[in-house]
């Protein structure tokens, strides 16, 4: 008796494999990488100083100042929340360390510890109030933004009689702290600020944490659907408070760089508007405003784009007034591109 073998007409989607191209398109950072390459080639062709190897350190430094804070902001956005107080929180951290050390005549490191406690407390307060009230993080952190902005100016005027803190440049502990947070070294012909090294380390650790740990999976889950994540046992409250405290820690770190890079003095009005730069870097890097999708590496590339454009405009001899307009266009284009790429990747 003859027998025939039936050949299945289709392959089960559950065991099908995607092509390399589709997998690349599904990565959140792919759009920012393409954008960074285009901007690099553009300014290399139009601005001679941009091609000077000695200016690479300056470009990377500008990127790192945004990139360090873009790390926790991107994690928070993947978790479905915003922090509009991140910019002034950096200034609060620097002011707290400087004012405490100066007013109480203590070692600068002690002032830094007090500042760290304050920064973590601000982050915990944001997260707790968000979870307690159910208010949007936009409103909660906007309120914190105004509180910190007012305190920064009022307390600084009260203690120093001016809009800047008293210098702690000659106090105990300043030199060692400066070496950790604001030193620099030569690498070939490039001057490398230590914060660039810290930035690279932070991005690598955060990317590993996000993609290779259980808590990283929780962050994606609470950003995608908090109710569903809670239903399967994800501690949503702890995750979100932890993300806000992470922003607080990085605000402290950046504030310490600010303090020691400026010879122990911090201007009380600094930081206003920086929160939007952190968010732009994260969005350009592939983070969706709706949460549940994004990349720390992409946010780092977004910060690099910021650094290249910021100095590329100057090196090209253009009017720097156009820079803010470019940021707005870049934000809109990145948001649209990220959505289109994500939908096409999911369709395949």
XYZ file of C-alpha atoms in Angstrom:
348
model
C 0.000 0.000 0.000
C 1.413 3.341 -0.971
C 1.553 6.079 1.602
C 1.981 9.766 1.251
C 3.596 12.250 3.586
C 1.694 15.454 4.205
C 3.747 18.642 4.144
C 2.515 21.386 6.448
C 1.387 24.462 4.599
C 2.613 26.862 7.252
C 5.049 27.101 10.112
C 3.869 27.689 13.657
C 4.636 31.323 14.574
C 5.692 30.185 18.041
C 8.740 28.361 16.682
C 9.553 30.599 13.728
C 12.763 32.606 13.695
C 13.174 36.190 12.628
C 15.828 37.387 10.210
C 18.834 39.381 11.392
C 17.440 42.489 9.691
C 14.125 42.247 11.532
C 15.891 41.697 14.847
C 18.026 44.786 14.223
C 14.975 46.871 13.357
C 13.307 45.768 16.577
C 16.147 47.213 18.659
C 15.145 50.600 20.181
C 18.550 52.183 19.608
C 18.845 51.488 15.872
C 17.261 54.805 14.848
C 19.565 56.828 17.096
C 22.633 55.009 15.777
C 21.702 55.894 12.209
C 21.029 59.496 13.268
C 24.374 59.736 15.074
C 26.226 58.479 11.987
C 24.475 61.028 9.755
C 25.213 63.916 12.131
C 28.844 62.831 12.502
C 29.360 62.779 8.739
C 27.499 66.052 8.262
C 29.531 68.094 10.726
C 32.767 66.376 9.719
C 32.111 67.654 6.189
C 30.925 71.164 7.110
C 33.033 72.121 10.162
C 36.824 71.760 10.064
C 37.291 71.980 13.886
C 34.893 69.037 14.232
C 37.491 66.856 12.502
C 40.256 67.908 14.916
C 41.096 64.959 17.186
C 41.818 67.385 20.043
C 38.144 68.411 20.104
C 36.844 64.869 20.567
C 37.214 65.169 24.332
C 35.167 68.363 24.358
C 32.371 66.754 22.340
C 32.327 63.688 24.582
C 32.292 65.877 27.678
C 29.214 67.736 26.456
C 27.551 64.386 25.768
C 28.512 62.970 29.178
C 26.981 65.901 31.070
C 23.620 64.926 29.569
C 24.352 61.220 29.220
C 24.917 60.441 32.895
C 21.426 61.678 33.766
C 19.943 60.141 30.619
C 20.739 56.712 32.116
C 18.220 56.845 35.018
C 15.766 58.979 33.035
C 15.622 56.333 30.296
C 15.075 53.598 32.907
C 12.291 55.658 34.459
C 10.659 56.255 31.071
C 10.814 52.543 30.245
C 9.040 52.096 33.568
C 6.307 54.426 32.325
C 7.101 57.604 34.299
C 8.754 61.035 33.979
C 10.788 63.179 36.367
C 10.622 66.884 35.589
C 12.605 67.692 38.740
C 15.752 65.887 37.543
C 17.473 69.058 36.303
C 17.078 71.167 39.439
C 17.731 68.076 41.605
C 21.293 68.084 40.235
C 21.721 71.674 41.426
C 20.113 70.838 44.781
C 22.637 68.047 45.302
C 25.614 70.270 44.540
C 24.311 73.110 46.698
C 23.499 70.821 49.628
C 27.004 69.362 49.736
C 28.697 72.741 49.385
C 26.486 74.677 51.797
C 26.544 71.984 54.499
C 30.334 71.604 54.368
C 30.907 75.376 54.422
C 28.361 76.320 57.084
C 29.385 73.584 59.518
C 33.111 73.664 58.631
C 33.275 69.918 58.086
C 35.071 67.682 55.606
C 33.613 67.999 52.119
C 32.961 64.252 52.030
C 30.566 64.589 54.959
C 28.675 67.246 53.043
C 28.513 64.841 50.118
C 27.004 62.106 52.284
C 24.329 64.517 53.544
C 23.663 65.528 49.933
C 23.275 61.867 48.905
C 20.703 61.303 51.637
C 18.767 64.383 50.501
C 18.874 63.328 46.824
C 17.634 59.820 47.609
C 14.923 61.274 49.848
C 13.679 63.529 47.040
C 13.506 60.540 44.697
C 11.719 58.426 47.308
C 9.236 61.239 47.961
C 8.424 61.521 44.247
C 7.864 57.778 43.955
C 5.881 57.493 47.192
C 3.590 60.416 46.354
C 3.013 59.028 42.874
C 1.982 55.630 44.189
C 0.043 57.050 47.130
C -2.093 59.502 45.162
C -2.220 57.953 41.699
C -1.451 61.358 40.208
C 0.507 61.470 36.929
C 4.263 61.664 37.454
C 4.211 64.770 35.268
C 2.239 66.651 37.952
C 4.048 65.174 40.950
C 7.530 65.975 39.666
C 6.472 69.369 38.314
C 5.524 70.264 41.869
C 8.878 68.972 43.121
C 10.589 70.988 40.398
C 9.156 74.269 41.713
C 9.845 73.332 45.347
C 13.498 72.553 44.660
C 13.960 75.560 42.403
C 12.625 77.861 45.119
C 14.672 76.214 47.873
C 17.853 76.355 45.788
C 17.608 80.120 45.407
C 16.191 80.950 48.849
C 18.602 78.831 50.903
C 21.615 79.965 48.876
C 20.726 83.635 49.382
C 20.132 82.994 53.084
C 23.491 81.324 53.661
C 25.788 83.175 51.270
C 23.962 86.449 50.607
C 24.314 85.822 46.878
C 22.949 83.567 44.138
C 25.949 81.234 44.340
C 27.177 79.068 47.197
C 30.373 79.853 49.081
C 33.421 78.104 47.674
C 34.621 74.922 49.376
C 37.692 74.753 47.143
C 40.132 75.114 50.043
C 38.383 72.812 52.516
C 39.398 69.347 53.703
C 38.460 66.569 51.329
C 38.097 68.778 48.270
C 41.175 67.453 46.439
C 40.288 63.786 46.851
C 36.660 64.402 45.878
C 37.776 66.432 42.871
C 39.905 63.490 41.731
C 36.870 61.177 41.821
C 34.277 63.465 40.267
C 36.019 66.127 38.180
C 39.586 65.138 37.298
C 40.923 64.635 33.787
C 43.705 62.796 31.977
C 45.326 62.631 28.559
C 44.658 59.779 26.160
C 46.815 60.356 23.116
C 46.014 63.906 22.093
C 42.566 63.849 23.724
C 41.778 65.378 27.102
C 39.369 62.990 28.802
C 37.256 64.212 31.707
C 36.679 61.515 34.314
C 32.899 61.907 34.024
C 33.167 60.477 30.489
C 34.624 57.281 31.962
C 31.916 57.195 34.628
C 29.288 57.682 31.919
C 30.530 54.680 29.934
C 30.600 52.546 33.091
C 27.089 53.611 34.101
C 25.681 52.854 30.647
C 27.288 49.397 30.564
C 26.073 48.465 34.054
C 22.554 49.838 33.497
C 22.217 48.083 30.121
C 23.266 44.767 31.665
C 20.911 45.322 34.600
C 17.978 46.140 32.326
C 18.443 43.229 29.914
C 19.900 40.493 32.108
C 18.206 40.708 35.509
C 14.779 39.995 36.947
C 14.352 43.595 38.063
C 15.086 44.717 34.510
C 12.199 42.575 33.299
C 10.026 44.131 36.006
C 10.855 47.618 34.705
C 9.634 46.704 31.226
C 6.562 45.049 32.721
C 5.428 47.984 34.889
C 5.984 50.368 31.993
C 3.990 48.253 29.584
C 1.013 47.498 31.845
C 1.304 48.104 35.584
C -1.985 46.365 36.395
C -1.022 43.213 34.494
C 2.449 43.270 36.070
C 0.924 43.515 39.540
C -1.394 40.615 38.739
C 1.562 38.305 38.061
C 3.408 39.291 41.232
C 5.630 42.182 40.154
C 6.145 44.618 43.075
C 5.066 47.676 41.095
C 5.299 50.113 44.006
C 8.853 49.108 44.934
C 9.992 49.172 41.303
C 8.674 52.677 40.639
C 9.952 54.139 43.912
C 13.299 52.484 43.208
C 13.432 54.081 39.753
C 12.801 57.545 41.185
C 15.493 56.960 43.809
C 17.855 55.908 41.006
C 17.229 59.279 39.383
C 18.029 60.832 42.775
C 21.334 58.981 43.000
C 22.444 60.039 39.536
C 21.332 63.615 40.250
C 23.614 63.488 43.281
C 26.516 62.152 41.229
C 26.086 64.811 38.542
C 25.715 67.464 41.227
C 29.038 66.406 42.723
C 30.692 66.812 39.346
C 29.085 70.232 39.043
C 30.397 71.265 42.453
C 33.979 70.107 41.994
C 34.324 71.082 38.342
C 33.465 74.689 39.299
C 36.038 74.990 42.099
C 33.518 74.275 44.834
C 30.890 76.839 43.769
C 27.377 76.163 42.464
C 25.013 78.732 40.954
C 21.557 78.370 42.501
C 19.736 78.972 39.209
C 21.464 76.161 37.299
C 19.647 73.072 36.107
C 16.389 74.647 34.963
C 15.479 73.139 31.583
C 18.078 70.354 31.757
C 15.341 67.812 32.514
C 14.057 68.256 28.962
C 17.499 67.511 27.546
C 17.619 64.253 29.513
C 14.180 63.291 28.208
C 15.102 64.248 24.637
C 18.227 62.059 24.826
C 16.116 59.133 26.037
C 13.426 59.624 23.380
C 15.967 60.030 20.571
C 17.545 56.824 21.886
C 14.332 54.867 21.411
C 12.337 55.275 24.637
C 8.614 55.615 24.026
C 6.694 58.251 25.963
C 4.111 55.574 26.775
C 6.616 53.349 28.604
C 7.483 49.672 28.320
C 10.003 50.123 25.499
C 13.437 51.685 25.246
C 17.172 51.315 25.651
C 19.851 52.715 27.948
C 22.409 52.383 25.161
C 20.059 54.283 22.858
C 19.780 57.077 25.446
C 23.584 57.252 25.521
C 23.620 57.613 21.729
C 20.958 60.317 22.061
C 23.224 62.188 24.473
C 26.120 61.782 22.037
C 23.955 63.304 19.299
C 23.289 66.225 21.640
C 27.009 66.703 22.267
C 27.870 66.557 18.564
C 25.157 69.020 17.541
C 25.829 71.426 20.408
C 29.464 71.876 19.443
C 29.013 71.176 15.742
C 26.823 74.264 15.418
C 29.542 76.351 17.078
C 32.367 74.807 15.062
C 30.454 75.406 11.833
C 30.136 79.101 12.731
C 26.346 79.095 12.741
C 24.077 81.144 14.944
C 23.665 79.091 18.182
C 20.092 80.353 18.479
C 19.142 77.610 16.008
C 20.246 74.912 18.420
C 17.008 74.861 20.458
C 14.966 74.734 17.258
C 17.013 71.721 16.190
C 16.317 70.009 19.516
C 12.582 70.383 18.963
C 12.762 69.004 15.425
C 14.998 66.157 16.582
C 12.532 65.216 19.329
C 9.575 65.107 16.945
C 11.428 63.163 14.253
C 12.824 60.672 16.764
C 9.384 60.031 18.232
C 7.870 59.421 14.799
C 10.753 57.233 13.595
C 10.714 55.146 16.786
C 6.992 54.468 16.436
C 7.243 53.558 12.739
C 10.246 51.265 13.235
C 8.615 49.544 16.215
C 5.360 48.925 14.323
C 7.139 47.566 11.237
C 9.311 45.285 13.336
C 6.255 43.960 15.195
C 4.384 43.429 11.897
C 7.139 41.094 10.695
